[in-house]
Coordinates of C-alpha atoms and ligand atoms in Angstrom, one line a residue:
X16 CA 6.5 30.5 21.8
X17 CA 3.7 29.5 19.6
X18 CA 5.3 28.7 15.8
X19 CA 2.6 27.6 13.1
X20 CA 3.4 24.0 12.1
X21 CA 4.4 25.8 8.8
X22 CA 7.3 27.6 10.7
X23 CA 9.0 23.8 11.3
X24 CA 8.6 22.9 7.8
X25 CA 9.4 25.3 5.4
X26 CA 13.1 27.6 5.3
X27 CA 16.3 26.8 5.1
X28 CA 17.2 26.7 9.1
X29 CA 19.8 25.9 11.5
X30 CA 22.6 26.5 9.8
X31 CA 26.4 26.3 10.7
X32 CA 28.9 28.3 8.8
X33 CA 30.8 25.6 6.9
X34 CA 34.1 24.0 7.9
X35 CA 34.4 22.4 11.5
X36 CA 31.5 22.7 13.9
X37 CA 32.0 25.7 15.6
X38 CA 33.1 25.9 19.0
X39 CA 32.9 28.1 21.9
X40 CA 36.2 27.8 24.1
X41 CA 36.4 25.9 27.0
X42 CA 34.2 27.4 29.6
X43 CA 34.6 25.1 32.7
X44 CA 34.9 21.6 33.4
X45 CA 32.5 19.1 35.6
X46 CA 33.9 15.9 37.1
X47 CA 32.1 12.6 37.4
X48 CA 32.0 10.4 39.9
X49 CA 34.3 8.1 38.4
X50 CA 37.3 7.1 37.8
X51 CA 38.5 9.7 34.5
X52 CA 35.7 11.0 34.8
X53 CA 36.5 15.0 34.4
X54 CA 34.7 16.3 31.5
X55 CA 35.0 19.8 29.5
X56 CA 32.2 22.2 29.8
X57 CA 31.5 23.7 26.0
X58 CA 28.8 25.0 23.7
X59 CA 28.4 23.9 20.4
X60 CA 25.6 25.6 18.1
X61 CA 22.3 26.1 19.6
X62 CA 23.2 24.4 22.6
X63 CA 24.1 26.2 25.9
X64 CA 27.7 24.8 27.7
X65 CA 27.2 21.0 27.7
X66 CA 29.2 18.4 29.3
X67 CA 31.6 17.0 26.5
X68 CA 32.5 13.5 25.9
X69 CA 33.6 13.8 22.2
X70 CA 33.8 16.8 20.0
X71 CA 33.8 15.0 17.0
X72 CA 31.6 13.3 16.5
X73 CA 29.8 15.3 19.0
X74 CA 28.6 13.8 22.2
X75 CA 27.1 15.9 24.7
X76 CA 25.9 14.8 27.8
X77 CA 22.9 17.3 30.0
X78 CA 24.5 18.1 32.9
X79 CA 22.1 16.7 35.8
X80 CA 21.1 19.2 38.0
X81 CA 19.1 20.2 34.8
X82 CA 16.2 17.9 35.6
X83 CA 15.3 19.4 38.9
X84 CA 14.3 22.2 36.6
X85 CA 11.4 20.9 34.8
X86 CA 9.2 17.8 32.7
X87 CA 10.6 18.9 29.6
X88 CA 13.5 19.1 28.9
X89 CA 15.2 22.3 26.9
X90 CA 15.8 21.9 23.4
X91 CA 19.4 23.8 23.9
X92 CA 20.1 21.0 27.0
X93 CA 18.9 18.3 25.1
X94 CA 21.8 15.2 24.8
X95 CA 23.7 15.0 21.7
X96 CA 25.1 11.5 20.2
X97 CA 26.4 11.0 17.1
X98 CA 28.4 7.7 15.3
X99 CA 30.0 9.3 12.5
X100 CA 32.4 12.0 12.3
X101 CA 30.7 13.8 9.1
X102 CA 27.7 15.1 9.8
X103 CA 25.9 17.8 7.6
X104 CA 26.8 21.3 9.3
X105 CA 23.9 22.4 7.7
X106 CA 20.2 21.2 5.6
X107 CA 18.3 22.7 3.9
X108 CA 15.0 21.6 4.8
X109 CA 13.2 23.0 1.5
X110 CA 15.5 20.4 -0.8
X111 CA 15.4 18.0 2.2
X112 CA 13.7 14.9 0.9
X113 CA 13.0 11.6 2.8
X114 CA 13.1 8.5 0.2
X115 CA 10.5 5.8 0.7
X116 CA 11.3 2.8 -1.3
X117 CA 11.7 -1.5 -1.4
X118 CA 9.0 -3.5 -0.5
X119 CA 6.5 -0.7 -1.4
X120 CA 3.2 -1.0 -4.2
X121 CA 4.3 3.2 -4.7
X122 CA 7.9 4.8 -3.9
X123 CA 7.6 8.0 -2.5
X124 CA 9.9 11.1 -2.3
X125 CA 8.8 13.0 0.2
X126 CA 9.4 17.4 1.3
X127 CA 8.5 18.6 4.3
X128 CA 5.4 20.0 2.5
X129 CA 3.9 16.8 2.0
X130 CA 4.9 16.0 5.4
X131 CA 3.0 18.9 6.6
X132 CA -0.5 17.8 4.6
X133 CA -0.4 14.5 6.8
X134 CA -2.5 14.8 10.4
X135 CA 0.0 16.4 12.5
X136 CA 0.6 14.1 16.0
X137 CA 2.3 14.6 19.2
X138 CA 3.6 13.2 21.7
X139 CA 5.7 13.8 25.1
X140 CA 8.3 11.3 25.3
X141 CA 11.8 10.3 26.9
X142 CA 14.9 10.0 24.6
X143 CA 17.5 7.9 26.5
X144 CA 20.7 6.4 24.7
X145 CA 21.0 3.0 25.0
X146 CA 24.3 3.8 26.9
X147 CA 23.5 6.2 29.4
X148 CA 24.9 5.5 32.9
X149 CA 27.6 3.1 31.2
X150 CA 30.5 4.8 32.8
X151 CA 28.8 3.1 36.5
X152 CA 29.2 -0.1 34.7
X153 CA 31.3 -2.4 37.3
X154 CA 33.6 -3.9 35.8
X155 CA 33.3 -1.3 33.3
X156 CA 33.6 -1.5 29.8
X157 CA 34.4 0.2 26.2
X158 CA 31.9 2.6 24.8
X159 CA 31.4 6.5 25.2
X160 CA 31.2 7.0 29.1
X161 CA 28.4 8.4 30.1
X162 CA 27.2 9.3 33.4
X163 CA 23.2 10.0 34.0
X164 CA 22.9 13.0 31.3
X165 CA 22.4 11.0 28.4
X166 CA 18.9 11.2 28.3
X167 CA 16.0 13.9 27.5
X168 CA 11.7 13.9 27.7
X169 CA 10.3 16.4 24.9
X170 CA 7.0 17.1 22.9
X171 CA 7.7 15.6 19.7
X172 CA 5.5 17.0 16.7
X173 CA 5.4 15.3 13.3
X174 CA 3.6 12.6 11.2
X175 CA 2.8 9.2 12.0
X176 CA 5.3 6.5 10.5
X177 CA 2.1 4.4 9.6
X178 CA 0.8 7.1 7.9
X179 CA 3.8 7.0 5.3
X180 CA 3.8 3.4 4.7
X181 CA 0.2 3.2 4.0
X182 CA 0.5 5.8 1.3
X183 CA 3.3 3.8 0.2
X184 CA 1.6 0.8 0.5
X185 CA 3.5 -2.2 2.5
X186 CA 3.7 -5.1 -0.1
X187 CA 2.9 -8.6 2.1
X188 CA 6.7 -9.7 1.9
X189 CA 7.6 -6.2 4.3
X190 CA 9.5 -7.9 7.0
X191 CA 11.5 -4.7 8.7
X192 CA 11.6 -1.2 7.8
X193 CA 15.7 0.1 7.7
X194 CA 15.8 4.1 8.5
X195 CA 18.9 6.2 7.4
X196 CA 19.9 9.6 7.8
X197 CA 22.5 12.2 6.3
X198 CA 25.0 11.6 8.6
X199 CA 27.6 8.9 6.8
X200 CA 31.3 7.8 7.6
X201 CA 34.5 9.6 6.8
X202 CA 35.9 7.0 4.5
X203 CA 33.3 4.4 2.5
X204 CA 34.5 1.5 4.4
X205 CA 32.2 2.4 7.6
X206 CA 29.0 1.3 8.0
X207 CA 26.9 3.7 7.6
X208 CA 24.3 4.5 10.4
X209 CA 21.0 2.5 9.7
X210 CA 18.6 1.1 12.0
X211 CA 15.5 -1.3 11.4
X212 CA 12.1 -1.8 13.5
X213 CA 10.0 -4.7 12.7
X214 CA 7.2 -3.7 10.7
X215 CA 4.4 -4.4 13.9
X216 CA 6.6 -1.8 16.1
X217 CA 7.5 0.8 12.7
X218 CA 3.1 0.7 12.6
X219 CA 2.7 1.5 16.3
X220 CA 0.7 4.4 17.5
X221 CA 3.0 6.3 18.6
X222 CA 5.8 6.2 16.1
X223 CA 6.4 9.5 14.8
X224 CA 8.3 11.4 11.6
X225 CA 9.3 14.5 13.7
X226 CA 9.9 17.8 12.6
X227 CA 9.6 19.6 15.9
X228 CA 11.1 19.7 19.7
X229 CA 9.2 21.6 22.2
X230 CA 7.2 23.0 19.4
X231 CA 10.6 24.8 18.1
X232 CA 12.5 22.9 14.8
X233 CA 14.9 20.5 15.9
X234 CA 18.4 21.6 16.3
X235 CA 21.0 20.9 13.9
X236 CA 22.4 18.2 16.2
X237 CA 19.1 16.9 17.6
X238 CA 18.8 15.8 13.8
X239 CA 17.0 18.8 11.8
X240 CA 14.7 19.4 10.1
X241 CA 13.6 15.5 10.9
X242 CA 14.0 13.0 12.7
X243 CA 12.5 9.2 14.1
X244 CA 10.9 8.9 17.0
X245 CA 10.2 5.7 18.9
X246 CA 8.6 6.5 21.9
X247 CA 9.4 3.9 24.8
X248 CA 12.7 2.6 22.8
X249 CA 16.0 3.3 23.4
X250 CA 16.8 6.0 20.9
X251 CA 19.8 4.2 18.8
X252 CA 16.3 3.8 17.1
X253 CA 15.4 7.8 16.8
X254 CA 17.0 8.3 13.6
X255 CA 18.2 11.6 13.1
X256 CA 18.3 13.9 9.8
X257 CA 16.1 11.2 8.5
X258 CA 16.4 10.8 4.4
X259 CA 15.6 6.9 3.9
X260 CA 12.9 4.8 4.4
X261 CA 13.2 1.1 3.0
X262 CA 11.0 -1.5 3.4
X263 CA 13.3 -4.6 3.6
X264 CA 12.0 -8.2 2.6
X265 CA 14.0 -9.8 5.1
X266 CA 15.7 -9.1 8.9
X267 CA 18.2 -5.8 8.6
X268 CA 21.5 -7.8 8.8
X269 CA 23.7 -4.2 8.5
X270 CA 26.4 -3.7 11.1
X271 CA 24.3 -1.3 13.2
X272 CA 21.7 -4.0 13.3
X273 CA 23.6 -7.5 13.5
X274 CA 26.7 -6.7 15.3
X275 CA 26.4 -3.1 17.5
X276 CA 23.1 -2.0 20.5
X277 CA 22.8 -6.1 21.0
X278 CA 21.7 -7.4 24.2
X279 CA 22.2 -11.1 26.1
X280 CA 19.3 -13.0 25.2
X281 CA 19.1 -14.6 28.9
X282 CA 17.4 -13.9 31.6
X283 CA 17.6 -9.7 32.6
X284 CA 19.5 -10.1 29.4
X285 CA 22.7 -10.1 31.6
X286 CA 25.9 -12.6 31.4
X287 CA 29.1 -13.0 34.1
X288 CA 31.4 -10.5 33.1
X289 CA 33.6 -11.7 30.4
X290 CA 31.4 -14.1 28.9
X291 CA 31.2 -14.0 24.8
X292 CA 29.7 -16.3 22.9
X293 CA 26.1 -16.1 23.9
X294 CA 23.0 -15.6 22.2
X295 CA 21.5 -11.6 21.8
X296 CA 18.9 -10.1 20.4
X297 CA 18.5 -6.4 19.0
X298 CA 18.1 -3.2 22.3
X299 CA 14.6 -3.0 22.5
X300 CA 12.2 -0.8 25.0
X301 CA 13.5 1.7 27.9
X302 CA 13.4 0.1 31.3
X303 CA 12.1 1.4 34.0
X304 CA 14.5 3.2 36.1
X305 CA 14.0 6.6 38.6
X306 CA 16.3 9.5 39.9
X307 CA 16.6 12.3 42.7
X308 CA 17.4 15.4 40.9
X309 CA 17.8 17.5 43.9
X310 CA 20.6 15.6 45.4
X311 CA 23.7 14.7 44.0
X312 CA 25.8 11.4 45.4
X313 CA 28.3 12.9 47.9
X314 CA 26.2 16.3 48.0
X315 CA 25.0 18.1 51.0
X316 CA 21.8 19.0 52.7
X317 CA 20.5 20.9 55.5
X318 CA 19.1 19.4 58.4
X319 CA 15.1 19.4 58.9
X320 CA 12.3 18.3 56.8
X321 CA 13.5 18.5 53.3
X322 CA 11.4 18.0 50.1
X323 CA 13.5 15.6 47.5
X324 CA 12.1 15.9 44.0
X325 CA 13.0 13.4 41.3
X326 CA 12.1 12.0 37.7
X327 CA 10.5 8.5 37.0
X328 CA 9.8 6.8 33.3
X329 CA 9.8 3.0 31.7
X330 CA 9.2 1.8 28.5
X331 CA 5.8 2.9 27.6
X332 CA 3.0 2.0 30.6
X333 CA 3.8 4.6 32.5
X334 CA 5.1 5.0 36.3
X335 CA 2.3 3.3 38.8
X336 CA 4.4 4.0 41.7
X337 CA 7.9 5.8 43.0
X338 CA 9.3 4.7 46.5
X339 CA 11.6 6.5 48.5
X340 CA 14.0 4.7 51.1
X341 CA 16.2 6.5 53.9
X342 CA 16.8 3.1 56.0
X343 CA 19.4 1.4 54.1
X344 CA 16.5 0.1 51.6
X345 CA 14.7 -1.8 54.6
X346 CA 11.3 0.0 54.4
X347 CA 10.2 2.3 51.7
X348 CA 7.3 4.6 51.3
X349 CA 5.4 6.4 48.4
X350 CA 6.6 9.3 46.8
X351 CA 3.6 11.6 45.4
X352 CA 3.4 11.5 41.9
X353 CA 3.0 14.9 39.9
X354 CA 1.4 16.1 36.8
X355 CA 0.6 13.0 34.1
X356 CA 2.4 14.0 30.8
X357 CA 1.2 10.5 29.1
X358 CA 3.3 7.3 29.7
X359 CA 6.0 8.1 27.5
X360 CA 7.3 11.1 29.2
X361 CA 9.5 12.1 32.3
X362 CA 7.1 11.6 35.7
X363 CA 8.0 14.0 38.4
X364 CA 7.6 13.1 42.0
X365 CA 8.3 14.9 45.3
X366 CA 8.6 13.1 49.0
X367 CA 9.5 14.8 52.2
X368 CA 12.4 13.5 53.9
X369 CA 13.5 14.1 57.7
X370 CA 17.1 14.7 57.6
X371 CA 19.1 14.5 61.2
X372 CA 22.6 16.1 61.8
X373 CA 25.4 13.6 62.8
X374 CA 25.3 10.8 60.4
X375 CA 25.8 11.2 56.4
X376 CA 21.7 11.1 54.8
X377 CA 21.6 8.4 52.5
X378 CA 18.5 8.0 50.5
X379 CA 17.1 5.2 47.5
X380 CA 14.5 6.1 45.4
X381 CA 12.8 3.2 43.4
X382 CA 9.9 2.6 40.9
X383 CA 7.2 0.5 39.3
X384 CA 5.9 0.5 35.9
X385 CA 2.2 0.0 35.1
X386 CA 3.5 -3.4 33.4
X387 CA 4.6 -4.7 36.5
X388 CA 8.3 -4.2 36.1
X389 CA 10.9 -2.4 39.0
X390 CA 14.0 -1.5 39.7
X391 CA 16.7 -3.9 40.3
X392 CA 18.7 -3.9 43.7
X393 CA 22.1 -5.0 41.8
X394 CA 23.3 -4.2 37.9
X395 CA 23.4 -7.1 35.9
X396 CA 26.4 -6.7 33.5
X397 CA 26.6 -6.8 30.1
X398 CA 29.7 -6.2 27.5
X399 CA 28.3 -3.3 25.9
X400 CA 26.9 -1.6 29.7
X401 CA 23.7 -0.6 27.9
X402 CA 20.1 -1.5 29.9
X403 CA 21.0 0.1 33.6
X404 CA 18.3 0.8 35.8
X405 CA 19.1 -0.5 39.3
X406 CA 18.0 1.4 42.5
X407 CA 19.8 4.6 42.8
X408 CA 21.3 5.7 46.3
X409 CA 22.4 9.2 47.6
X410 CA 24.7 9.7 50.0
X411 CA 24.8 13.3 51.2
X412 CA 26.1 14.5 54.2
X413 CA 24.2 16.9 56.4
X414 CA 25.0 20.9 57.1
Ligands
MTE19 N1 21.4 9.8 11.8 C1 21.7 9.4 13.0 N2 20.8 9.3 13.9 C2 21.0 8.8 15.1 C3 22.4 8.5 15.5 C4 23.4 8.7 14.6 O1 24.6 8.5 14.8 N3 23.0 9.1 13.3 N4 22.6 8.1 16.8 C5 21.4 7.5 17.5 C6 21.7 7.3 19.0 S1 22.6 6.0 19.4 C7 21.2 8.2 19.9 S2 21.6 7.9 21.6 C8 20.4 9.3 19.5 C9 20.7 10.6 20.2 O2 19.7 11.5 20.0 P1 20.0 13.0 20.3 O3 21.4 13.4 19.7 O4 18.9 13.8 19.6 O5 20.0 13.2 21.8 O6 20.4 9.5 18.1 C10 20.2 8.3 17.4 N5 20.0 8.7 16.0
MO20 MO1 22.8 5.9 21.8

């Protein structure tokens, strides 16, 4: 598929018919391995049968196996996460607007026409919730309980978010930039759903308006016809069905900022489990962190020389190096590192493994980011279980 850029940005698209999001009936159910952890199977609009963890608001988690299958991630795969129970079931992208206003020489309200005469960018990059992998948490904790799924890597295609302020013009007292979207709460006393960058990370790069996924529009619930995108951040920052852009004159104090996706401020930015009353600071970049995808824990394999594939990605340098262990973490040797999509993306690597009958096959699989950082051995804990990256092991037995 080869859509003009035109294709993204003009139309009324992705539509739902009005009423409750649509359903398809339960197809099948997956179980975790957890504690609670069996899960529906449905499909919701433009997304094949997805692993359900609330229907409303929806949360859809990629089942796993998915990532054996390729870099990129499919657009009808892709993880779902939403706060608020009323999202738009439909928009409109010709009346869609995106507001630019505050601490700004020039307020701007903007279609996806005049986003289209900006220079179109693009970049790969990997969407992960903050709380993927919190159902692993030990001791665990509140929050939607997600196993491995709740992350994605696409080709993002939009604007650059510097490009917007500039034509807005950042007046010197811009201190963060606040993002909102359509999405808002069922009764006016919930917060609604902003987030705020400093103005030095909203400038970056690489920080994109965007208005396509895998040069396709985004799906309805992967925030059409545009969204934020913050490669090498934890995606509570990825605003979805992006309308509002305000320059704020002082540090975002909304609920979404001050008191929800905060971290210890300590060291590993974990506490003892229990612990309140420390300082945090705001969820910040993705860390590093590395999977098998052709093994599952308590899978099986055949015996012989077996290739195991996986997936690798950090916060923005890029993967220097992936290590596989099959000696209880003792010694560990390089995996081979595939295809470079740029340092924001999924990297895929591949090892060969010799695999013996007669005892269960258990394999660790760590990595290193350009910037120096790896993979814990232990999880340090934190209330909200957001952050995990330590060492993954698979235990398989042998056929
Ligand atoms: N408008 C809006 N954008 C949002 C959210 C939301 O609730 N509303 N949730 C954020 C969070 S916490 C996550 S994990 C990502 C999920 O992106 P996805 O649904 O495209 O996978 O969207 C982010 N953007
Ligand atoms: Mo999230």
């Amino acid at each position: 598929m080869n859509l003009g850029r035109r294709d993204f940005l003009a139309g009324t698209g992705a539509a739902f018919a009005a009423g409750a999001l649509p359903v398809q009936a339960r197809a099948d159910s997956v179980q975790f391995p957890f504690a609670n952890g069996e899960r529906p199977l449905m499909a919701f609009p433009q997304k094949r049968p997805m692993i359900v963890l609330t229907p409303r608001p929806p949360q859809l988690e990629t089942p796993f196996a998915l990532f054996d299958q390729g870099v990129i991630t499919p657009n009808d795969a892709f993880f779902v996460r939403w706060h608020l129970p009323s999202i738009p079931q439909q928009v409109d992208a010709t009346a869609h607007r995106i507001g630019v206003s505050g601490e700004v020489t020039t307020p701007l309200l903007l279609s996806m026409d005049d986003l289209a005469k900006l220079p179109a960018v693009e970049v790969t990059a990997v969407n992960e919730c903050s709380g993927n992998s919190r159902a692993l948490s030990s001791p665990r904790v509140p929050g939607g309980q997600w196993f491995n799924g709740a992350m994605g890597n696409a080709v993002w295609t939009g604007v650059r978010l510097r490009d917007i302020l500039d034509r807005a013009g950042l007046k010197p007292s811009a201190k963060q930039i606040q993002f909102d979207g359509l999405d808002a709460g069922v009764f006016p006393a919930t917060p609604d759903f902003k987030k705020s960058l400093d103005v030095g990370v909203a400038r970056g790069d690489d920080v994109i308006v965007a208005y396509a996924m895998n040069v396709a529009p985004l799906p309805l619930l992967n925030g059409y016809p545009v969204r934020l995108v913050v490669p090498g951040w934890y995606s509570t920052y990825w605003v979805k069905m992006l309308s509002a852009i305000t320059v704020l004159d002082h540090v975002d104090d909304n609920f979404w900022m001050k008191t929800a996706y905060r971290i210890p401020d300590t060291p590993d930015n974990a506490v003892a489990p229990g612990s309140s009353g420390f300082p945090t600071i705001p969820i910040n970049r993705l860390r590093v962190r590395s999977f098998i995808t052709n093994l599952s824990d308590g899978g099986t394999i055949k015996r012989g020389t077996q290739e195991l594939r996986g997936i690798a990605f950090d916060g923005g340098s890029g993967i220097k190096r992936v290590e596989v262990s099959t000696d209880g973490s003792t010694t560990w040797r390089d995996a081979t590192l595939e295809r470079d999509y740029g340092k924001y993306s999924f990297r895929r690597w591949n090892a060969a493994a010799d695999v013996r009958a007669g005892t269960p096959f258990v394999v660790a699989v760590r990595a290193t980011a350009n910037d120096g950082t790896t993979q814990p051995v232990t999880q340090g804990w934190n209330p909200s279980g957001y952050l995990r990256n330590a060492i993954e092991t698979y235990k398989v037995s042998v056929s």
